[in-house]
Each structure stands twice: as C-alpha cells, then as structure tokens.
Amino acid sequence: MDEDEFYLNLEQYIEESKKRIVDKERLIISENDEETQTLDKKKTNSDFYDYKGLVILTDNDSENEYENCKNIKEIVSINDDKELEKIRKVLEIQKGIKNRKKDEEANIAKKGPYTNRMRNKNNIVQNKKTSKKNKEDIKNFINLEKEIIITKTLMRKKKETIDNIYKYINKKEKIIKNLSKNMIKESEKYQELLVENFKKTEDLIQKFEEINARKKKKKEMVQLLNIEMSKLNVELEKKEDKIKELDKYKEFLNKLASSNKNDDNPSTDEIIIKTDEKEKNFSKNMEKYIKNSQLLIDHFNLLEEEHLQLIDDTQNAEYILEEYEKKLHDKKNKYEIKNKEMDNKITEINNYIKEYIDKISYYDNVTKNSKYNITFTNINNKIDYICTQLSYDVNTNEIMKKFQILENKIYSYITTLNKYTEENKHLVYEYQREREKERRKQMRFEINLDRKRDKQNHQNNKKSNNKNANGNLKDKKEKRENIYTLFEKDIFK
C-alpha cells in the first residue's frame, strides 16, 4: 500500500466510527428521558476528556509540517457538531410531546388512584430496563472514543516515524548520489592512470629488450675479441720465435762481417743510392697525406677510438674471467670437501663391513672346531651304546622303527642347521646392501639440500658469499657429520 491510500482508509474508518456513535446517541434519546440528562451532563462536562493535545493526521498536514492540523475535539465534541444540533431539535420536539403526556396523566389522575398506581409501576419497570440499556450504550460509546483516541495517537507516532524514515532515506540517497559521482570521477582518473601505466610498461619492456639485445651483442663481441686475442697471442709467439732466430742469424753475420770488413763492406756510394731510393718510395706514398693533412688526423682518431674500445673490452673480459675463476675456485673447494667427506665415509663403511666379515668367519670357525661336531658315525656309535646299555635287540621291528624315526629327526635337524648358516650369509649381504642404499639416499638428499641452499644464498648475497664461504662450509660439515652419526646410530640399534 502507498502512503496516500493508507491515510485515506484511516480517515474513512474514523468517519464511520463517528456515524455509529451518532446513531447510538439517537437511539438512546428516543428510548428514555434520562438520556437527555446524560446529554446535558456531557454538554456541561464536554471538556472533561481534554482532547486538545491530539491531532488528526492527513497527507496535507504531513506536507505542511502539521501547521493546519485540527483538534480531535472538533470531531468528538457535541457542542460544535452539526449533526448533534439536529439531535437537539429532535429532543426539543420530544420534550413537547412529553409535556403533553404529563397533562394527559394529570387528567387521568383525576379519574382514579388505582389506575395511576398501576401506570406508575409499569413506568418504573420500563425505566429500569431502559436505564440498564442506556448504561451499556454509554460504556460502549466511551470505549469507542478511547479506541479512536488510541488509534489516532498510534497513527501520529507511526506517521512521525515514517517521516523520519523518509528523511533518513532522502539523506542517504543524496549521499549515495554524491558517492556515485565521486566514484565515476575516480574511476575515470584510474582508467587514465591505467592507460598511462600500460604505456609506460610497454616502453619499459621495449627498453628492456633493447638492453638485452645490446648485452647479447656485447657478449658476442667479447667472445670474438677473446678468440682474436688468442689468435694474436699465438701469432705474437710465432713472431717472437722468428725474431729470436733472426737475432741469432744477425749475430752470426756480424761475426762474419768483423772478420771480412774490407771485402764485404759496400761502398758509401751504394749506401747513398739505396737511401735515396727508399726516400723516393716513401715520398710517393706520403704525398696524399701531405696534401690532405685531415686524412692523417682522421686515421689517428679512428686508431685511438679502436684502441680505447679494445681496452674497455679487455677490461670487461678480464673482470668476467676473474669472476669465473672465483666461481671455479669456490666450486673446486666445495667438491674437494665433499670428496674428502665421501672418502672418510667410504673408509668407515669398509671398516664396518670388514668387522662383520671377520665376525662371520669367526663364528664359522667356532662351529667347525666345536667339540660337539655332529656326524652320522657319532650318532651310530651312540645308538649302539644305548642299545647295549638297555640290552635291546637291534634286529627287532619296533626298535628299528624307533631308530628310523630318530634318524629322520636328526637328519632334519642337521639340514636345518646347514640351511640356517647359508641363509645367514645371504641375510648379511642383503643387510649390507640395504644399508648402502639408505646411505646413498641420504647422501642424495643432502646434496639436493646443499644445492638449494647454494642457489638461495647466491641470489640473495652474491658479494657476502665470497667473505663467508669458509664459515658456511664448516657449518655444512658439522651438520652433515651430525646427520651421519644419527643415521648410523639408528641403523646399528
């Protein structure tokens, strides 16, 4: 239901209750004269209920903030109601009729006292009945008035709460609208920022790719330069060897020249001619550089740039080589330590194996050299001795059966002993194999842990690893030794 429909229904209900009250009042007036007295009392004491504080609620009143509201007294009071004025006129007419009846009764009283007494009794009975009905009607009327008052007060409170709710809703709607506007503005800003960030990321990715490409090119150049440097070093060594051989040949020629100066020394004229020819050839080659001095300057600048690039590349290559040498040295130390630990453990395991083999051989020798060596001859001798002692005939069937049973049991006992010794050998070997498998698994597990830790330490602390390498190796050794000791204790338990 809408708010307007609700209040219209409420007003209709109030009007209907008002009409019912008026109808009841008319019935009361028509029945008895006492009702006129009650109405007079109500007229005199109409302000007893004091309905001035209550208000009829309508849509217009809620819109105009209850300025044009009416008092309930205007609806309920008898003095100001138009319909009650009509009731008064009816009462006045009835009073005239009653006065006539009184005159007639006075005339009838003159006729005889007995008839008057009977009429008075009938009138008293009728008046009591009507008085009871009137009292019940008055109570109903008062209860209806109370219900009307309570409903109006409740509706007023509900209307106030509804108005407060609408005000609260309007405020919240305004706040939500403002928030939505702000959210739209912020979303636009964030979208712009996202677009800018995507552009920046694309630019950074491009720059990163360019840098990676440059690094790859530099690495390739460094590799090529290293190859060229190695080639140049080889060529230099070859040339140095040739220079040494030429120096030796020169010394030999100088010795020969010192012995035959007069014969072999050329004349000064020939020397001058050779020098002139060399100068002519040099002058021809240097004419172009003498004419254009800028060519010489450009060549020198190019040579300087190439020289500087070579110096930078060689420095970078040396730095990289130093790093790789350090890594190799660290790895060599680690592997040497691991190899030493493995050798120690292998020696320990071999010692344990030797001890077990010695024990097995010892027990075998003890069983072989024992006094109670079991053989068939000993058994037969003992059987014969028992028979002689007990004076049994060996050839009887019963005794032979018993002896056969004993022989079978003894034979089975011997076979079980031999099997037991053979099975123990296999069990020893199997135990040793299982122990080696467990040891290898533990070693693999430890190696994987060491690799993971090395990777983490290398990523987090590249510089600090060089300083604290020895300390970490000692800790790892101690941890491994503790692990191996615990593992071996668990095995030998």
PDB file of C-alpha atoms in Angstrom, residues 130-333:
ATOM      1  CA  THR A 130     -34.101   1.411  29.683  1.00  0.00           C
ATOM      2  CA  SER A 131     -31.573   2.687  32.269  1.00  0.00           C
ATOM      3  CA  LYS A 132     -29.598  -0.604  32.008  1.00  0.00           C
ATOM      4  CA  LYS A 133     -29.583  -0.396  28.236  1.00  0.00           C
ATOM      5  CA  ASN A 134     -28.534   3.234  28.362  1.00  0.00           C
ATOM      6  CA  LYS A 135     -25.644   2.448  30.718  1.00  0.00           C
ATOM      7  CA  GLU A 136     -24.407  -0.307  28.419  1.00  0.00           C
ATOM      8  CA  ASP A 137     -24.680   2.018  25.422  1.00  0.00           C
ATOM      9  CA  ILE A 138     -22.773   4.745  27.272  1.00  0.00           C
ATOM     10  CA  LYS A 139     -19.987   2.288  28.153  1.00  0.00           C
ATOM     11  CA  ASN A 140     -19.767   1.177  24.543  1.00  0.00           C
ATOM     12  CA  PHE A 141     -19.675   4.806  23.451  1.00  0.00           C
ATOM     13  CA  ILE A 142     -16.837   5.598  25.869  1.00  0.00           C
ATOM     14  CA  ASN A 143     -14.866   2.516  24.769  1.00  0.00           C
ATOM     15  CA  LEU A 144     -15.255   3.555  21.150  1.00  0.00           C
ATOM     16  CA  GLU A 145     -13.998   7.034  21.969  1.00  0.00           C
ATOM     17  CA  LYS A 146     -10.990   5.529  23.737  1.00  0.00           C
ATOM     18  CA  GLU A 147     -10.216   3.279  20.765  1.00  0.00           C
ATOM     19  CA  ILE A 148     -10.442   6.263  18.425  1.00  0.00           C
ATOM     20  CA  ILE A 149      -8.072   8.278  20.602  1.00  0.00           C
ATOM     21  CA  ILE A 150      -5.574   5.386  20.857  1.00  0.00           C
ATOM     22  CA  THR A 151      -5.643   4.739  17.117  1.00  0.00           C
ATOM     23  CA  LYS A 152      -5.058   8.413  16.386  1.00  0.00           C
ATOM     24  CA  THR A 153      -2.123   8.611  18.783  1.00  0.00           C
ATOM     25  CA  LEU A 154      -0.594   5.455  17.311  1.00  0.00           C
ATOM     26  CA  MET A 155      -1.069   6.737  13.789  1.00  0.00           C
ATOM     27  CA  ARG A 156       0.545  10.007  14.736  1.00  0.00           C
ATOM     28  CA  LYS A 157       3.587   8.197  16.093  1.00  0.00           C
ATOM     29  CA  LYS A 158       3.753   5.954  13.029  1.00  0.00           C
ATOM     30  CA  LYS A 159       3.482   8.971  10.776  1.00  0.00           C
ATOM     31  CA  GLU A 160       6.353  10.642  12.618  1.00  0.00           C
ATOM     32  CA  THR A 161       8.482   7.511  12.324  1.00  0.00           C
ATOM     33  CA  ILE A 162       7.606   7.198   8.619  1.00  0.00           C
ATOM     34  CA  ASP A 163       8.533  10.850   8.036  1.00  0.00           C
ATOM     35  CA  ASN A 164      11.816  10.348   9.859  1.00  0.00           C
ATOM     36  CA  ILE A 165      12.486   7.238   7.773  1.00  0.00           C
ATOM     37  CA  TYR A 166      11.786   9.141   4.552  1.00  0.00           C
ATOM     38  CA  LYS A 167      14.077  11.969   5.650  1.00  0.00           C
ATOM     39  CA  TYR A 168      16.798   9.461   6.514  1.00  0.00           C
ATOM     40  CA  ILE A 169      16.305   7.718   3.149  1.00  0.00           C
ATOM     41  CA  ASN A 170      16.492  11.033   1.270  1.00  0.00           C
ATOM     42  CA  LYS A 171      19.713  11.917   3.067  1.00  0.00           C
ATOM     43  CA  LYS A 172      21.202   8.545   2.282  1.00  0.00           C
ATOM     44  CA  GLU A 173      20.109   8.826  -1.357  1.00  0.00           C
ATOM     45  CA  LYS A 174      21.845  12.186  -1.619  1.00  0.00           C
ATOM     46  CA  ILE A 175      24.967  10.719  -0.042  1.00  0.00           C
ATOM     47  CA  ILE A 176      24.837   7.741  -2.397  1.00  0.00           C
ATOM     48  CA  LYS A 177      24.420  10.026  -5.408  1.00  0.00           C
ATOM     49  CA  ASN A 178      27.414  12.095  -4.328  1.00  0.00           C
ATOM     50  CA  LEU A 179      29.421   8.959  -3.727  1.00  0.00           C
ATOM     51  CA  SER A 180      28.452   7.570  -7.121  1.00  0.00           C
ATOM     52  CA  LYS A 181      29.542  10.825  -8.771  1.00  0.00           C
ATOM     53  CA  ASN A 182      32.839  10.708  -6.916  1.00  0.00           C
ATOM     54  CA  MET A 183      33.271   7.056  -7.840  1.00  0.00           C
ATOM     55  CA  ILE A 184      32.686   7.836 -11.504  1.00  0.00           C
ATOM     56  CA  LYS A 185      35.257  10.625 -11.372  1.00  0.00           C
ATOM     57  CA  GLU A 186      37.763   8.407  -9.579  1.00  0.00           C
ATOM     58  CA  SER A 187      37.146   5.557 -11.998  1.00  0.00           C
ATOM     59  CA  GLU A 188      37.868   7.875 -14.911  1.00  0.00           C
ATOM     60  CA  LYS A 189      41.070   9.017 -13.235  1.00  0.00           C
ATOM     61  CA  TYR A 190      42.119   5.427 -12.502  1.00  0.00           C
ATOM     62  CA  GLN A 191      41.377   4.406 -16.083  1.00  0.00           C
ATOM     63  CA  GLU A 192      43.585   7.232 -17.317  1.00  0.00           C
ATOM     64  CA  LEU A 193      46.294   6.177 -14.899  1.00  0.00           C
ATOM     65  CA  LEU A 194      45.979   2.567 -16.037  1.00  0.00           C
ATOM     66  CA  VAL A 195      46.344   3.590 -19.667  1.00  0.00           C
ATOM     67  CA  GLU A 196      49.423   5.612 -18.765  1.00  0.00           C
ATOM     68  CA  ASN A 197      50.849   2.730 -16.763  1.00  0.00           C
ATOM     69  CA  PHE A 198      50.264   0.301 -19.643  1.00  0.00           C
ATOM     70  CA  LYS A 199      52.051   2.687 -21.973  1.00  0.00           C
ATOM     71  CA  LYS A 200      54.931   3.043 -19.540  1.00  0.00           C
ATOM     72  CA  THR A 201      55.177  -0.715 -19.125  1.00  0.00           C
ATOM     73  CA  GLU A 202      55.247  -1.195 -22.888  1.00  0.00           C
ATOM     74  CA  ASP A 203      58.012   1.401 -23.159  1.00  0.00           C
ATOM     75  CA  LEU A 204      59.954  -0.271 -20.354  1.00  0.00           C
ATOM     76  CA  ILE A 205      59.564  -3.678 -21.983  1.00  0.00           C
ATOM     77  CA  GLN A 206      60.879  -2.289 -25.255  1.00  0.00           C
ATOM     78  CA  LYS A 207      63.815  -0.661 -23.466  1.00  0.00           C
ATOM     79  CA  PHE A 208      64.498  -3.880 -21.580  1.00  0.00           C
ATOM     80  CA  GLU A 209      64.507  -5.851 -24.828  1.00  0.00           C
ATOM     81  CA  GLU A 210      66.856  -3.322 -26.409  1.00  0.00           C
ATOM     82  CA  ILE A 211      69.175  -3.534 -23.410  1.00  0.00           C
ATOM     83  CA  ASN A 212      69.138  -7.346 -23.549  1.00  0.00           C
ATOM     84  CA  ALA A 213      69.913  -7.239 -27.262  1.00  0.00           C
ATOM     85  CA  ARG A 214      72.813  -4.874 -26.607  1.00  0.00           C
ATOM     86  CA  LYS A 215      74.108  -7.115 -23.849  1.00  0.00           C
ATOM     87  CA  LYS A 216      73.943 -10.131 -26.128  1.00  0.00           C
ATOM     88  CA  LYS A 217      75.805  -8.229 -28.838  1.00  0.00           C
ATOM     89  CA  LYS A 218      78.453  -7.166 -26.335  1.00  0.00           C
ATOM     90  CA  LYS A 219      78.832 -10.732 -25.111  1.00  0.00           C
ATOM     91  CA  GLU A 220      79.264 -11.926 -28.686  1.00  0.00           C
ATOM     92  CA  MET A 221      81.796  -9.149 -29.304  1.00  0.00           C
ATOM     93  CA  VAL A 222      83.667 -10.124 -26.155  1.00  0.00           C
ATOM     94  CA  GLN A 223      83.778 -13.743 -27.280  1.00  0.00           C
ATOM     95  CA  LEU A 224      85.016 -12.734 -30.720  1.00  0.00           C
ATOM     96  CA  LEU A 225      87.644 -10.453 -29.175  1.00  0.00           C
ATOM     97  CA  ASN A 226      88.788 -13.242 -26.898  1.00  0.00           C
ATOM     98  CA  ILE A 227      89.180 -15.503 -29.915  1.00  0.00           C
ATOM     99  CA  GLU A 228      91.061 -12.792 -31.780  1.00  0.00           C
ATOM    100  CA  MET A 229      93.231 -12.112 -28.755  1.00  0.00           C
ATOM    101  CA  SER A 230      94.110 -15.773 -28.517  1.00  0.00           C
ATOM    102  CA  LYS A 231      94.959 -15.811 -32.210  1.00  0.00           C
ATOM    103  CA  LEU A 232      97.066 -12.667 -31.856  1.00  0.00           C
ATOM    104  CA  ASN A 233      98.886 -14.145 -28.888  1.00  0.00           C
ATOM    105  CA  VAL A 234      99.715 -17.219 -30.950  1.00  0.00           C
ATOM    106  CA  GLU A 235     100.945 -15.054 -33.824  1.00  0.00           C
ATOM    107  CA  LEU A 236     102.996 -12.933 -31.444  1.00  0.00           C
ATOM    108  CA  GLU A 237     104.653 -16.005 -30.039  1.00  0.00           C
ATOM    109  CA  LYS A 238     105.465 -17.194 -33.529  1.00  0.00           C
ATOM    110  CA  LYS A 239     106.892 -13.796 -34.470  1.00  0.00           C
ATOM    111  CA  GLU A 240     108.930 -13.645 -31.280  1.00  0.00           C
ATOM    112  CA  ASP A 241     110.394 -17.019 -32.169  1.00  0.00           C
ATOM    113  CA  LYS A 242     111.236 -15.758 -35.635  1.00  0.00           C
ATOM    114  CA  ILE A 243     112.784 -12.590 -34.170  1.00  0.00           C
ATOM    115  CA  LYS A 244     114.950 -14.677 -31.897  1.00  0.00           C
ATOM    116  CA  GLU A 245     116.101 -16.771 -34.844  1.00  0.00           C
ATOM    117  CA  LEU A 246     116.833 -13.634 -36.854  1.00  0.00           C
ATOM    118  CA  ASP A 247     118.775 -12.162 -33.943  1.00  0.00           C
ATOM    119  CA  LYS A 248     120.887 -15.286 -33.829  1.00  0.00           C
ATOM    120  CA  TYR A 249     121.441 -15.078 -37.584  1.00  0.00           C
ATOM    121  CA  LYS A 250     122.317 -11.393 -37.247  1.00  0.00           C
ATOM    122  CA  GLU A 251     124.910 -12.129 -34.614  1.00  0.00           C
ATOM    123  CA  PHE A 252     126.380 -14.779 -36.860  1.00  0.00           C
ATOM    124  CA  LEU A 253     126.530 -12.301 -39.742  1.00  0.00           C
ATOM    125  CA  ASN A 254     128.095  -9.637 -37.556  1.00  0.00           C
ATOM    126  CA  LYS A 255     130.805 -12.057 -36.582  1.00  0.00           C
ATOM    127  CA  LEU A 256     131.446 -12.793 -40.234  1.00  0.00           C
ATOM    128  CA  ALA A 257     131.427  -9.063 -41.062  1.00  0.00           C
ATOM    129  CA  SER A 258     134.006  -8.310 -38.388  1.00  0.00           C
ATOM    130  CA  SER A 259     136.417 -10.820 -39.990  1.00  0.00           C
ATOM    131  CA  ASN A 260     135.931  -9.580 -43.589  1.00  0.00           C
ATOM    132  CA  LYS A 261     135.258  -5.848 -43.379  1.00  0.00           C
ATOM    133  CA  ASN A 262     137.329  -4.855 -46.284  1.00  0.00           C
ATOM    134  CA  ASP A 263     135.925  -7.453 -48.658  1.00  0.00           C
ATOM    135  CA  ASP A 264     132.291  -7.392 -47.807  1.00  0.00           C
ATOM    136  CA  ASN A 265     131.622  -3.792 -46.722  1.00  0.00           C
ATOM    137  CA  PRO A 266     129.800  -1.943 -49.506  1.00  0.00           C
ATOM    138  CA  SER A 267     130.929   1.410 -50.672  1.00  0.00           C
ATOM    139  CA  THR A 268     129.474   4.666 -49.429  1.00  0.00           C
ATOM    140  CA  ASP A 269     128.134   5.468 -52.902  1.00  0.00           C
ATOM    141  CA  GLU A 270     125.953   2.340 -52.951  1.00  0.00           C
ATOM    142  CA  ILE A 271     124.604   3.107 -49.489  1.00  0.00           C
ATOM    143  CA  ILE A 272     123.677   6.639 -50.553  1.00  0.00           C
ATOM    144  CA  ILE A 273     121.892   5.318 -53.648  1.00  0.00           C
ATOM    145  CA  LYS A 274     119.812   2.868 -51.572  1.00  0.00           C
ATOM    146  CA  THR A 275     118.804   5.556 -49.116  1.00  0.00           C
ATOM    147  CA  ASP A 276     117.754   7.844 -51.971  1.00  0.00           C
ATOM    148  CA  GLU A 277     115.559   5.124 -53.468  1.00  0.00           C
ATOM    149  CA  LYS A 278     113.875   4.484 -50.106  1.00  0.00           C
ATOM    150  CA  GLU A 279     113.169   8.177 -49.617  1.00  0.00           C
ATOM    151  CA  LYS A 280     111.654   8.419 -53.078  1.00  0.00           C
ATOM    152  CA  ASN A 281     109.300   5.498 -52.419  1.00  0.00           C
ATOM    153  CA  PHE A 282     108.310   6.933 -49.035  1.00  0.00           C
ATOM    154  CA  SER A 283     107.687  10.337 -50.542  1.00  0.00           C
ATOM    155  CA  LYS A 284     105.397   8.840 -53.214  1.00  0.00           C
ATOM    156  CA  ASN A 285     103.303   7.047 -50.606  1.00  0.00           C
ATOM    157  CA  MET A 286     103.095  10.061 -48.314  1.00  0.00           C
ATOM    158  CA  GLU A 287     102.178  12.612 -50.987  1.00  0.00           C
ATOM    159  CA  LYS A 288      98.443  12.092 -50.484  1.00  0.00           C
ATOM    160  CA  TYR A 289      98.775  12.520 -46.716  1.00  0.00           C
ATOM    161  CA  ILE A 290     100.918  15.611 -47.084  1.00  0.00           C
ATOM    162  CA  LYS A 291      98.447  17.219 -49.454  1.00  0.00           C
ATOM    163  CA  ASN A 292      95.438  16.374 -47.200  1.00  0.00           C
ATOM    164  CA  SER A 293      96.545  16.558 -43.550  1.00  0.00           C
ATOM    165  CA  GLN A 294      92.961  15.869 -42.407  1.00  0.00           C
ATOM    166  CA  LEU A 295      93.297  12.269 -43.613  1.00  0.00           C
ATOM    167  CA  LEU A 296      96.140  11.671 -41.190  1.00  0.00           C
ATOM    168  CA  ILE A 297      94.128  13.211 -38.332  1.00  0.00           C
ATOM    169  CA  ASP A 298      91.093  11.058 -39.152  1.00  0.00           C
ATOM    170  CA  HIS A 299      93.219   7.927 -39.268  1.00  0.00           C
ATOM    171  CA  PHE A 300      94.758   8.741 -35.915  1.00  0.00           C
ATOM    172  CA  ASN A 301      91.313   9.421 -34.378  1.00  0.00           C
ATOM    173  CA  LEU A 302      89.978   6.109 -35.680  1.00  0.00           C
ATOM    174  CA  LEU A 303      93.004   4.301 -34.325  1.00  0.00           C
ATOM    175  CA  GLU A 304      92.533   5.953 -30.909  1.00  0.00           C
ATOM    176  CA  GLU A 305      88.824   5.004 -30.781  1.00  0.00           C
ATOM    177  CA  GLU A 306      89.582   1.415 -31.723  1.00  0.00           C
ATOM    178  CA  HIS A 307      92.336   1.320 -29.157  1.00  0.00           C
ATOM    179  CA  LEU A 308      90.008   2.632 -26.404  1.00  0.00           C
ATOM    180  CA  GLN A 309      87.298   0.144 -27.347  1.00  0.00           C
ATOM    181  CA  LEU A 310      89.820  -2.660 -27.221  1.00  0.00           C
ATOM    182  CA  ILE A 311      90.960  -1.506 -23.781  1.00  0.00           C
ATOM    183  CA  ASP A 312      87.363  -1.419 -22.476  1.00  0.00           C
ATOM    184  CA  ASP A 313      86.571  -4.795 -23.936  1.00  0.00           C
ATOM    185  CA  THR A 314      89.713  -6.320 -22.496  1.00  0.00           C
ATOM    186  CA  GLN A 315      88.934  -4.881 -19.064  1.00  0.00           C
ATOM    187  CA  ASN A 316      85.419  -6.278 -19.157  1.00  0.00           C
ATOM    188  CA  ALA A 317      86.707  -9.624 -20.325  1.00  0.00           C
ATOM    189  CA  GLU A 318      89.285  -9.664 -17.522  1.00  0.00           C
ATOM    190  CA  TYR A 319      86.604  -8.814 -14.952  1.00  0.00           C
ATOM    191  CA  ILE A 320      84.361 -11.622 -16.243  1.00  0.00           C
ATOM    192  CA  LEU A 321      87.280 -14.038 -16.250  1.00  0.00           C
ATOM    193  CA  GLU A 322      88.098 -13.132 -12.648  1.00  0.00           C
ATOM    194  CA  GLU A 323      84.513 -13.815 -11.613  1.00  0.00           C
ATOM    195  CA  TYR A 324      84.505 -17.169 -13.375  1.00  0.00           C
ATOM    196  CA  GLU A 325      87.871 -18.047 -11.814  1.00  0.00           C
ATOM    197  CA  LYS A 326      86.492 -17.244  -8.352  1.00  0.00           C
ATOM    198  CA  LYS A 327      83.412 -19.374  -9.001  1.00  0.00           C
ATOM    199  CA  LEU A 328      85.581 -22.239 -10.239  1.00  0.00           C
ATOM    200  CA  HIS A 329      87.823 -21.935  -7.221  1.00  0.00           C
ATOM    201  CA  ASP A 330      84.834 -21.998  -4.858  1.00  0.00           C
ATOM    202  CA  LYS A 331      83.309 -24.974  -6.632  1.00  0.00           C
ATOM    203  CA  LYS A 332      86.621 -26.828  -6.577  1.00  0.00           C
ATOM    204  CA  ASN A 333      86.920 -26.260  -2.836  1.00  0.00           C
TER     205      ASN A 333
END
